[in-house]
Structure formats: C-alpha cells, structure tokens
Amino acid sequence: ELTPTLLREFVEKIVVHECWKDEQGTRHQDIEIYYSFVGKVDLPDD
C-alpha cells in the first residue's frame, strides 16, 4: 500500500509548470517528479 509517509520517502520534490495551449487549443502542462536517491526520470512522450 502506498501511504503518504512512504510516498514522502521516495519523492524529493514535484515541479508543476505553467499551462500552455497549442495551435488547436489543447491545454498542456509539464510536471517533473524528482525521486530521492535517483533524481528526475524522463519518460517518453505518448
């Protein structure tokens, strides 16, 4: 079970960037998760 206490042990910080819209009006927002002992892990875009 993922508890808030356990989550705080593994996540160092979360950075939420400002929203932006593309040419079609679709809203986007980048979120970066920095893990303790690992740092930021880049995942491929879908």
GROMACS .gro file of C-alpha atoms in nm:
model
   46
    1GLU     CA    1   0.000   0.000   0.000
    2LEU     CA    2   0.131   0.342  -0.097
    3THR     CA    3   0.084   0.565   0.205
    4PRO     CA    4   0.162   0.939   0.227
    5THR     CA    5   0.456   0.860   0.457
    6LEU     CA    6   0.601   0.609   0.212
    7LEU     CA    7   0.549   0.849  -0.078
    8ARG     CA    8   0.742   1.123   0.106
    9GLU     CA    9   1.034   0.882   0.146
   10PHE     CA   10   1.061   0.823  -0.231
   11VAL     CA   11   0.970   1.164  -0.379
   12GLU     CA   12   1.210   1.453  -0.322
   13LYS     CA   13   1.005   1.722  -0.499
   14ILE     CA   14   0.739   1.782  -0.763
   15VAL     CA   15   0.768   2.078  -1.002
   16VAL     CA   16   0.446   2.187  -1.177
   17HIS     CA   17   0.499   2.422  -1.472
   18GLU     CA   18   0.263   2.683  -1.612
   19CYS     CA   19  -0.010   2.563  -1.851
   20TRP     CA   20   0.005   2.643  -2.220
   21LYS     CA   21  -0.217   2.580  -2.523
   22ASP     CA   22  -0.110   2.455  -2.863
   23GLU     CA   23  -0.242   2.577  -3.200
   24GLN     CA   24  -0.554   2.358  -3.170
   25GLY     CA   25  -0.635   2.497  -2.824
   26THR     CA   26  -0.537   2.180  -2.638
   27ARG     CA   27  -0.415   2.256  -2.286
   28HIS     CA   28  -0.075   2.117  -2.179
   29GLN     CA   29   0.112   2.126  -1.850
   30ASP     CA   30   0.455   1.981  -1.773
   31ILE     CA   31   0.511   1.812  -1.437
   32GLU     CA   32   0.854   1.697  -1.319
   33ILE     CA   33   0.894   1.443  -1.039
   34TYR     CA   34   1.232   1.420  -0.867
   35TYR     CA   35   1.287   1.094  -0.678
   36SER     CA   36   1.506   1.059  -0.371
   37PHE     CA   37   1.843   0.896  -0.450
   38VAL     CA   38   1.762   0.887  -0.825
   39GLY     CA   39   1.673   1.241  -0.933
   40LYS     CA   40   1.448   1.324  -1.225
   41VAL     CA   41   1.346   1.037  -1.451
   42ASP     CA   42   1.249   1.139  -1.807
   43LEU     CA   43   0.969   0.930  -1.952
   44PRO     CA   44   0.899   0.919  -2.327
   45ASP     CA   45   0.605   1.123  -2.461
   46ASP     CA   46   0.300   0.925  -2.568
   0.00000   0.00000   0.00000
